[in-house]
Amino acid sequence: MPNPDDRQPADDDPPAVPPLDLDRCALAIDIGGTKFAAGLVTELGEIVSSRRIRNPQGHDPEALFAALTEVIDSVLHAAGIEPEGPLPLPAIGIATAAPMDRDAGTVSPVNIPAWRGFALRDRLVERYGLEVRMFGDAVAVAVGEHWRGAARGRRNVLGMVVSTGVGGGVIIDGKVVTGTTGNAGHIGHISVDPFGPKCVCGGIGCLEAIASGTNIAAWARAHGSDAPDAVALADAARRGDPVALATFRRAGEAIGLAVAGAVTLLDLDVVVIGGGVAAAGSLLFDPIADAYSRYAGLGYASSPRVVPALLGGDAGLIGAAAAVLQAESYWPHSF
Amino acid sequence: MPNPDDRQPADDDPPAVPPLDLDRCALAIDIGGTKFAAGLVTELGEIVSSRRIRNPQGHDPEALFAALTEVIDSVLHAAGIEPEGPLPLPAIGIATAAPMDRDAGTVSPVNIPAWRGFALRDRLVERYGLEVRMFGDAVAVAVGEHWRGAARGRRNVLGMVVSTGVGGGVIIDGKVVTGTTGNAGHIGHISVDPFGPKCVCGGIGCLEAIASGTNIAAWARAHGSDAPDAVALADAARRGDPVALATFRRAGEAIGLAVAGAVTLLDLDVVVIGGGVAAAGSLLFDPIADAYSRYAGLGYASSPRVVPALLGGDAGLIGAAAAVLQAESYWPHSF
């Protein structure tokens, strides 16, 4: 008699979906300047269920927290988990827009004025009864792209997000560089032009002051464009608008110079760039490669190695989940 | 009867010098652009005996190697070790001017034209019968200053050498950053001015093209100074010569911008600067601090943390010895 375990699946069997092992999943949260996202992520870095909203405006920190928990609860519901009971998950990973205070567990995202020193960690611990591991959203994108995206299998990586601001995360020998105060990765605030524009951080000629979505749009407007934002500007550039084209060239060249410096200093394998502005594609990546080749002279650094991110808006959630599911391989410290 | 081991030393006893445990010493070699040095270094990072020569000019690779072995032999002799016999030491550490090929064990220092692909490692193994561990001289200075100098006890460090060229080494979480091809640390070849001078590396506006001793002297000459080198230029600046003062200000500001970027990107504790040009002291360090404050805007990075090296010309030897005596704590890989 044949062993029933040996039988081949018949053509009309549904594909075998293993049951979800919630013990090996993470609840991941991504607090961006303009969006809240939550997701349930497996140990393979796959997103089982997720939800994203444009975060509410206004000045009520509690209304914002209620909006966030609604997003989280709906993700749990979709995975068949009752949000009110004890959650069968190991921990929560949070990627958050800067600045944050990791020791205090508070967040004060620049673009979320309602939250200033908001005790996000304690509030989530209180509500969901799980440990919370929190770090920067740009570092999360770098980790996400390393774990499951464009930098998979590489040892030394810079991950960048070019959107409202310009952020980043550095991975050396497969480990996240956290820095002395937990702030490593801020490539948006290195100066790429000693006589460049003043930056909101107080610096001069910072990459972010030239290449962020906000500053790209502002520079184009100052030069006669009527595009309201970087997306409209990319459309205009694709139609051949000379101001729009010059704007992306200027931003891309600033990025290329900064990235050439980072690769030269750290001898990196690859630089992965994501974020809304990076969606402009070759409008941005062509001038990045041109400037990279111009400024990276040493042999080991000279071939451009800048690639678009692969995970899109999911990179932050996947990176946040890594703080729960891959903490030992990525972090030099315990959370 | 009192135990003789318990007796207090009498005033006229000579100070107790423990015998040298050669098993725990390293033979350290520093191949600079203009000097050869060798030293015997203890496990505490102390130099027991050392010798330094200006390296011979000329085009005979063997004459150069003979000069190096003479330096090494005299150091061994001074420590009572017979250079011809089997050496009672664990290994040789070499800090060498770039470029080198670590896999092949060959060196081709830019300023030593007689050595192009010279098989330094194999030749030393053959002659002294010891394992040879070789890496870059600027990284050695960073390690030396971390082990025994100005960066002692710090976690995240950039060590720089400003002399004929501008080099560096990065230490993250106490470990040397080697990079994908072993070339990390080249802060001299990051661009600090997109419209700056062409660099020998092929880049534009590299820090080295502005702030190296060679380029400092050249810029001063082009602006009417008759100082033949950076040392004479520092003397002129101390006498109030305006071109000499402007030259150091320009170089220091370029260094300050580069260093502000590195601290911002990597969230470093301290930047240690040594090398001949750094001996100009406040002529260089004042404009470094000014530019640092101007370009580092983010809070965690904003206070200048640039200090002079403490070990002077010994840093390279002490760092080279660390590759033998402290390899596991500093290097992420085995040699």
PDB file of N, CA, C and O in Angstrom, chain B residues 247-302:
ATOM      1  N   THR B 247      47.105  79.894   3.308  1.00  0.00           N
ATOM      2  CA  THR B 247      47.298  78.523   2.835  1.00  0.00           C
ATOM      3  C   THR B 247      46.854  77.517   3.892  1.00  0.00           C
ATOM      4  O   THR B 247      46.133  76.558   3.593  1.00  0.00           O
ATOM      5  N   PHE B 248      47.274  77.740   5.136  1.00  0.00           N
ATOM      6  CA  PHE B 248      46.867  76.808   6.200  1.00  0.00           C
ATOM      7  C   PHE B 248      45.368  76.903   6.465  1.00  0.00           C
ATOM      8  O   PHE B 248      44.712  75.911   6.766  1.00  0.00           O
ATOM      9  N   ARG B 249      44.823  78.116   6.344  1.00  0.00           N
ATOM     10  CA  ARG B 249      43.375  78.256   6.546  1.00  0.00           C
ATOM     11  C   ARG B 249      42.618  77.458   5.490  1.00  0.00           C
ATOM     12  O   ARG B 249      41.672  76.727   5.795  1.00  0.00           O
ATOM     13  N   ARG B 250      43.029  77.589   4.235  1.00  0.00           N
ATOM     14  CA  ARG B 250      42.363  76.862   3.146  1.00  0.00           C
ATOM     15  C   ARG B 250      42.453  75.354   3.382  1.00  0.00           C
ATOM     16  O   ARG B 250      41.460  74.625   3.255  1.00  0.00           O
ATOM     17  N   ALA B 251      43.634  74.867   3.746  1.00  0.00           N
ATOM     18  CA  ALA B 251      43.816  73.427   3.971  1.00  0.00           C
ATOM     19  C   ALA B 251      43.004  72.967   5.175  1.00  0.00           C
ATOM     20  O   ALA B 251      42.313  71.942   5.135  1.00  0.00           O
ATOM     21  N   GLY B 252      43.063  73.736   6.258  1.00  0.00           N
ATOM     22  CA  GLY B 252      42.345  73.355   7.473  1.00  0.00           C
ATOM     23  C   GLY B 252      40.838  73.335   7.240  1.00  0.00           C
ATOM     24  O   GLY B 252      40.142  72.435   7.724  1.00  0.00           O
ATOM     25  N   GLU B 253      40.342  74.305   6.474  1.00  0.00           N
ATOM     26  CA  GLU B 253      38.894  74.334   6.224  1.00  0.00           C
ATOM     27  C   GLU B 253      38.458  73.140   5.378  1.00  0.00           C
ATOM     28  O   GLU B 253      37.383  72.577   5.595  1.00  0.00           O
ATOM     29  N   ALA B 254      39.302  72.743   4.436  1.00  0.00           N
ATOM     30  CA  ALA B 254      38.977  71.554   3.637  1.00  0.00           C
ATOM     31  C   ALA B 254      38.942  70.314   4.533  1.00  0.00           C
ATOM     32  O   ALA B 254      38.050  69.464   4.422  1.00  0.00           O
ATOM     33  N   ILE B 255      39.909  70.217   5.438  1.00  0.00           N
ATOM     34  CA  ILE B 255      39.924  69.075   6.364  1.00  0.00           C
ATOM     35  C   ILE B 255      38.687  69.115   7.265  1.00  0.00           C
ATOM     36  O   ILE B 255      38.028  68.099   7.492  1.00  0.00           O
ATOM     37  N   GLY B 256      38.360  70.305   7.772  1.00  0.00           N
ATOM     38  CA  GLY B 256      37.203  70.438   8.656  1.00  0.00           C
ATOM     39  C   GLY B 256      35.911  70.006   7.986  1.00  0.00           C
ATOM     40  O   GLY B 256      35.077  69.329   8.588  1.00  0.00           O
ATOM     41  N   LEU B 257      35.750  70.369   6.710  1.00  0.00           N
ATOM     42  CA  LEU B 257      34.549  69.962   5.982  1.00  0.00           C
ATOM     43  C   LEU B 257      34.506  68.443   5.829  1.00  0.00           C
ATOM     44  O   LEU B 257      33.479  67.804   6.079  1.00  0.00           O
ATOM     45  N   ALA B 258      35.628  67.845   5.439  1.00  0.00           N
ATOM     46  CA  ALA B 258      35.667  66.395   5.236  1.00  0.00           C
ATOM     47  C   ALA B 258      35.388  65.653   6.543  1.00  0.00           C
ATOM     48  O   ALA B 258      34.639  64.677   6.585  1.00  0.00           O
ATOM     49  N   VAL B 259      35.981  66.148   7.606  1.00  0.00           N
ATOM     50  CA  VAL B 259      35.858  65.493   8.900  1.00  0.00           C
ATOM     51  C   VAL B 259      34.430  65.644   9.445  1.00  0.00           C
ATOM     52  O   VAL B 259      33.872  64.710  10.022  1.00  0.00           O
ATOM     53  N   ALA B 260      33.825  66.803   9.222  1.00  0.00           N
ATOM     54  CA  ALA B 260      32.430  66.996   9.633  1.00  0.00           C
ATOM     55  C   ALA B 260      31.538  65.983   8.925  1.00  0.00           C
ATOM     56  O   ALA B 260      30.629  65.400   9.535  1.00  0.00           O
ATOM     57  N   GLY B 261      31.807  65.722   7.647  1.00  0.00           N
ATOM     58  CA  GLY B 261      31.027  64.741   6.905  1.00  0.00           C
ATOM     59  C   GLY B 261      31.210  63.339   7.453  1.00  0.00           C
ATOM     60  O   GLY B 261      30.242  62.590   7.625  1.00  0.00           O
ATOM     61  N   ALA B 262      32.444  62.979   7.767  1.00  0.00           N
ATOM     62  CA  ALA B 262      32.706  61.633   8.288  1.00  0.00           C
ATOM     63  C   ALA B 262      32.056  61.436   9.657  1.00  0.00           C
ATOM     64  O   ALA B 262      31.464  60.389   9.935  1.00  0.00           O
ATOM     65  N   VAL B 263      32.132  62.454  10.518  1.00  0.00           N
ATOM     66  CA  VAL B 263      31.520  62.339  11.848  1.00  0.00           C
ATOM     67  C   VAL B 263      29.993  62.254  11.710  1.00  0.00           C
ATOM     68  O   VAL B 263      29.333  61.463  12.395  1.00  0.00           O
ATOM     69  N   THR B 264      29.427  63.051  10.801  1.00  0.00           N
ATOM     70  CA  THR B 264      27.976  63.031  10.594  1.00  0.00           C
ATOM     71  C   THR B 264      27.520  61.678  10.055  1.00  0.00           C
ATOM     72  O   THR B 264      26.532  61.109  10.527  1.00  0.00           O
ATOM     73  N   LEU B 265      28.257  61.142   9.087  1.00  0.00           N
ATOM     74  CA  LEU B 265      27.849  59.873   8.479  1.00  0.00           C
ATOM     75  C   LEU B 265      28.008  58.704   9.447  1.00  0.00           C
ATOM     76  O   LEU B 265      27.163  57.821   9.496  1.00  0.00           O
ATOM     77  N   LEU B 266      29.089  58.720  10.241  1.00  0.00           N
ATOM     78  CA  LEU B 266      29.418  57.538  11.044  1.00  0.00           C
ATOM     79  C   LEU B 266      29.220  57.750  12.538  1.00  0.00           C
ATOM     80  O   LEU B 266      29.411  56.831  13.312  1.00  0.00           O
ATOM     81  N   ASP B 267      28.840  58.976  12.954  1.00  0.00           N
ATOM     82  CA  ASP B 267      28.585  59.259  14.374  1.00  0.00           C
ATOM     83  C   ASP B 267      29.791  58.843  15.220  1.00  0.00           C
ATOM     84  O   ASP B 267      29.689  57.991  16.098  1.00  0.00           O
ATOM     85  N   LEU B 268      30.933  59.477  14.888  1.00  0.00           N
ATOM     86  CA  LEU B 268      32.206  59.119  15.518  1.00  0.00           C
ATOM     87  C   LEU B 268      32.403  59.838  16.846  1.00  0.00           C
ATOM     88  O   LEU B 268      31.903  60.935  17.054  1.00  0.00           O
ATOM     89  N   ASP B 269      33.194  59.213  17.733  1.00  0.00           N
ATOM     90  CA  ASP B 269      33.585  59.857  18.992  1.00  0.00           C
ATOM     91  C   ASP B 269      34.637  60.927  18.770  1.00  0.00           C
ATOM     92  O   ASP B 269      34.612  61.976  19.412  1.00  0.00           O
ATOM     93  N   VAL B 270      35.626  60.599  17.939  1.00  0.00           N
ATOM     94  CA  VAL B 270      36.789  61.469  17.862  1.00  0.00           C
ATOM     95  C   VAL B 270      37.500  61.272  16.532  1.00  0.00           C
ATOM     96  O   VAL B 270      37.436  60.197  15.919  1.00  0.00           O
ATOM     97  N   VAL B 271      38.131  62.350  16.078  1.00  0.00           N
ATOM     98  CA  VAL B 271      38.976  62.304  14.888  1.00  0.00           C
ATOM     99  C   VAL B 271      40.381  62.711  15.331  1.00  0.00           C
ATOM    100  O   VAL B 271      40.555  63.772  15.938  1.00  0.00           O
ATOM    101  N   VAL B 272      41.346  61.856  15.060  1.00  0.00           N
ATOM    102  CA  VAL B 272      42.735  62.112  15.465  1.00  0.00           C
ATOM    103  C   VAL B 272      43.538  62.429  14.212  1.00  0.00           C
ATOM    104  O   VAL B 272      43.493  61.669  13.247  1.00  0.00           O
ATOM    105  N   ILE B 273      44.237  63.554  14.227  1.00  0.00           N
ATOM    106  CA  ILE B 273      45.006  63.947  13.047  1.00  0.00           C
ATOM    107  C   ILE B 273      46.491  64.049  13.379  1.00  0.00           C
ATOM    108  O   ILE B 273      46.881  64.787  14.282  1.00  0.00           O
ATOM    109  N   GLY B 274      47.280  63.285  12.661  1.00  0.00           N
ATOM    110  CA  GLY B 274      48.724  63.341  12.806  1.00  0.00           C
ATOM    111  C   GLY B 274      49.386  63.581  11.462  1.00  0.00           C
ATOM    112  O   GLY B 274      48.732  63.933  10.484  1.00  0.00           O
ATOM    113  N   GLY B 275      50.690  63.371  11.410  1.00  0.00           N
ATOM    114  CA  GLY B 275      51.443  63.590  10.172  1.00  0.00           C
ATOM    115  C   GLY B 275      52.153  64.927  10.197  1.00  0.00           C
ATOM    116  O   GLY B 275      51.825  65.810  10.995  1.00  0.00           O
ATOM    117  N   GLY B 276      53.119  65.077   9.308  1.00  0.00           N
ATOM    118  CA  GLY B 276      53.981  66.258   9.310  1.00  0.00           C
ATOM    119  C   GLY B 276      53.238  67.573   9.245  1.00  0.00           C
ATOM    120  O   GLY B 276      53.584  68.530   9.958  1.00  0.00           O
ATOM    121  N   VAL B 277      52.224  67.667   8.409  1.00  0.00           N
ATOM    122  CA  VAL B 277      51.502  68.937   8.275  1.00  0.00           C
ATOM    123  C   VAL B 277      50.744  69.268   9.559  1.00  0.00           C
ATOM    124  O   VAL B 277      50.629  70.434   9.950  1.00  0.00           O
ATOM    125  N   ALA B 278      50.247  68.223  10.251  1.00  0.00           N
ATOM    126  CA  ALA B 278      49.512  68.451  11.496  1.00  0.00           C
ATOM    127  C   ALA B 278      50.414  69.056  12.570  1.00  0.00           C
ATOM    128  O   ALA B 278      49.932  69.675  13.530  1.00  0.00           O
ATOM    129  N   ALA B 279      51.731  68.903  12.388  1.00  0.00           N
ATOM    130  CA  ALA B 279      52.667  69.509  13.338  1.00  0.00           C
ATOM    131  C   ALA B 279      52.586  71.036  13.309  1.00  0.00           C
ATOM    132  O   ALA B 279      53.113  71.706  14.202  1.00  0.00           O
ATOM    133  N   ALA B 280      51.916  71.601  12.316  1.00  0.00           N
ATOM    134  CA  ALA B 280      51.709  73.051  12.280  1.00  0.00           C
ATOM    135  C   ALA B 280      50.794  73.511  13.424  1.00  0.00           C
ATOM    136  O   ALA B 280      50.651  74.715  13.665  1.00  0.00           O
ATOM    137  N   GLY B 281      50.157  72.561  14.108  1.00  0.00           N
ATOM    138  CA  GLY B 281      49.378  72.897  15.303  1.00  0.00           C
ATOM    139  C   GLY B 281      48.186  73.773  15.000  1.00  0.00           C
ATOM    140  O   GLY B 281      47.440  73.523  14.052  1.00  0.00           O
ATOM    141  N   SER B 282      48.037  74.846  15.804  1.00  0.00           N
ATOM    142  CA  SER B 282      46.811  75.644  15.698  1.00  0.00           C
ATOM    143  C   SER B 282      46.672  76.334  14.340  1.00  0.00           C
ATOM    144  O   SER B 282      45.569  76.680  13.939  1.00  0.00           O
ATOM    145  N   LEU B 283      47.774  76.506  13.629  1.00  0.00           N
ATOM    146  CA  LEU B 283      47.670  77.035  12.262  1.00  0.00           C
ATOM    147  C   LEU B 283      46.730  76.188  11.430  1.00  0.00           C
ATOM    148  O   LEU B 283      46.021  76.687  10.555  1.00  0.00           O
ATOM    149  N   LEU B 284      46.733  74.893  11.698  1.00  0.00           N
ATOM    150  CA  LEU B 284      45.869  73.967  10.969  1.00  0.00           C
ATOM    151  C   LEU B 284      44.600  73.648  11.768  1.00  0.00           C
ATOM    152  O   LEU B 284      43.503  73.598  11.215  1.00  0.00           O
ATOM    153  N   PHE B 285      44.750  73.438  13.078  1.00  0.00           N
ATOM    154  CA  PHE B 285      43.615  72.953  13.865  1.00  0.00           C
ATOM    155  C   PHE B 285      42.558  74.035  14.099  1.00  0.00           C
ATOM    156  O   PHE B 285      41.379  73.716  14.242  1.00  0.00           O
ATOM    157  N   ASP B 286      42.954  75.309  14.132  1.00  0.00           N
ATOM    158  CA  ASP B 286      41.934  76.363  14.295  1.00  0.00           C
ATOM    159  C   ASP B 286      40.983  76.420  13.097  1.00  0.00           C
ATOM    160  O   ASP B 286      39.757  76.383  13.288  1.00  0.00           O
ATOM    161  N   PRO B 287      41.498  76.506  11.862  1.00  0.00           N
ATOM    162  CA  PRO B 287      40.545  76.484  10.739  1.00  0.00           C
ATOM    163  C   PRO B 287      39.802  75.159  10.618  1.00  0.00           C
ATOM    164  O   PRO B 287      38.650  75.140  10.145  1.00  0.00           O
ATOM    165  N   ILE B 288      40.405  74.046  11.045  1.00  0.00           N
ATOM    166  CA  ILE B 288      39.661  72.781  11.045  1.00  0.00           C
ATOM    167  C   ILE B 288      38.427  72.925  11.934  1.00  0.00           C
ATOM    168  O   ILE B 288      37.306  72.589  11.544  1.00  0.00           O
ATOM    169  N   ALA B 289      38.631  73.443  13.141  1.00  0.00           N
ATOM    170  CA  ALA B 289      37.509  73.570  14.081  1.00  0.00           C
ATOM    171  C   ALA B 289      36.463  74.559  13.559  1.00  0.00           C
ATOM    172  O   ALA B 289      35.255  74.329  13.684  1.00  0.00           O
ATOM    173  N   ASP B 290      36.916  75.665  12.954  1.00  0.00           N
ATOM    174  CA  ASP B 290      35.967  76.637  12.415  1.00  0.00           C
ATOM    175  C   ASP B 290      35.084  75.998  11.341  1.00  0.00           C
ATOM    176  O   ASP B 290      33.859  76.138  11.355  1.00  0.00           O
ATOM    177  N   ALA B 291      35.729  75.330  10.386  1.00  0.00           N
ATOM    178  CA  ALA B 291      34.958  74.730   9.297  1.00  0.00           C
ATOM    179  C   ALA B 291      34.083  73.598   9.825  1.00  0.00           C
ATOM    180  O   ALA B 291      32.933  73.439   9.407  1.00  0.00           O
ATOM    181  N   TYR B 292      34.615  72.828  10.760  1.00  0.00           N
ATOM    182  CA  TYR B 292      33.822  71.737  11.338  1.00  0.00           C
ATOM    183  C   TYR B 292      32.509  72.296  11.883  1.00  0.00           C
ATOM    184  O   TYR B 292      31.423  71.787  11.597  1.00  0.00           O
ATOM    185  N   SER B 293      32.610  73.364  12.671  1.00  0.00           N
ATOM    186  CA  SER B 293      31.410  73.944  13.277  1.00  0.00           C
ATOM    187  C   SER B 293      30.455  74.477  12.216  1.00  0.00           C
ATOM    188  O   SER B 293      29.236  74.451  12.405  1.00  0.00           O
ATOM    189  N   ARG B 294      31.003  74.956  11.121  1.00  0.00           N
ATOM    190  CA  ARG B 294      30.157  75.521  10.070  1.00  0.00           C
ATOM    191  C   ARG B 294      29.407  74.432   9.315  1.00  0.00           C
ATOM    192  O   ARG B 294      28.263  74.629   8.909  1.00  0.00           O
ATOM    193  N   TYR B 295      30.027  73.286   9.118  1.00  0.00           N
ATOM    194  CA  TYR B 295      29.443  72.267   8.244  1.00  0.00           C
ATOM    195  C   TYR B 295      28.737  71.134   8.981  1.00  0.00           C
ATOM    196  O   TYR B 295      27.977  70.402   8.372  1.00  0.00           O
ATOM    197  N   ALA B 296      29.011  70.938  10.263  1.00  0.00           N
ATOM    198  CA  ALA B 296      28.338  69.861  11.004  1.00  0.00           C
ATOM    199  C   ALA B 296      27.176  70.465  11.770  1.00  0.00           C
ATOM    200  O   ALA B 296      27.362  71.062  12.828  1.00  0.00           O
ATOM    201  N   GLY B 297      25.963  70.336  11.224  1.00  0.00           N
ATOM    202  CA  GLY B 297      24.815  71.008  11.819  1.00  0.00           C
ATOM    203  C   GLY B 297      24.017  70.165  12.798  1.00  0.00           C
ATOM    204  O   GLY B 297      23.444  70.693  13.751  1.00  0.00           O
ATOM    205  N   LEU B 298      23.960  68.860  12.593  1.00  0.00           N
ATOM    206  CA  LEU B 298      23.108  68.024  13.437  1.00  0.00           C
ATOM    207  C   LEU B 298      23.668  67.944  14.858  1.00  0.00           C
ATOM    208  O   LEU B 298      24.872  67.882  15.064  1.00  0.00           O
ATOM    209  N   GLY B 299      22.754  67.915  15.813  1.00  0.00           N
ATOM    210  CA  GLY B 299      23.150  68.005  17.215  1.00  0.00           C
ATOM    211  C   GLY B 299      24.217  67.018  17.646  1.00  0.00           C
ATOM    212  O   GLY B 299      25.211  67.409  18.285  1.00  0.00           O
ATOM    213  N   TYR B 300      24.034  65.745  17.313  1.00  0.00           N
ATOM    214  CA  TYR B 300      24.976  64.737  17.815  1.00  0.00           C
ATOM    215  C   TYR B 300      26.382  64.947  17.256  1.00  0.00           C
ATOM    216  O   TYR B 300      27.358  64.469  17.816  1.00  0.00           O
ATOM    217  N   ALA B 301      26.476  65.640  16.115  1.00  0.00           N
ATOM    218  CA  ALA B 301      27.776  65.807  15.458  1.00  0.00           C
ATOM    219  C   ALA B 301      28.349  67.193  15.643  1.00  0.00           C
ATOM    220  O   ALA B 301      29.490  67.451  15.272  1.00  0.00           O
ATOM    221  N   SER B 302      27.576  68.109  16.249  1.00  0.00           N
ATOM    222  CA  SER B 302      27.920  69.520  16.078  1.00  0.00           C
ATOM    223  C   SER B 302      29.125  70.003  16.879  1.00  0.00           C
ATOM    224  O   SER B 302      29.755  70.971  16.488  1.00  0.00           O
TER     225      SER B 302
END
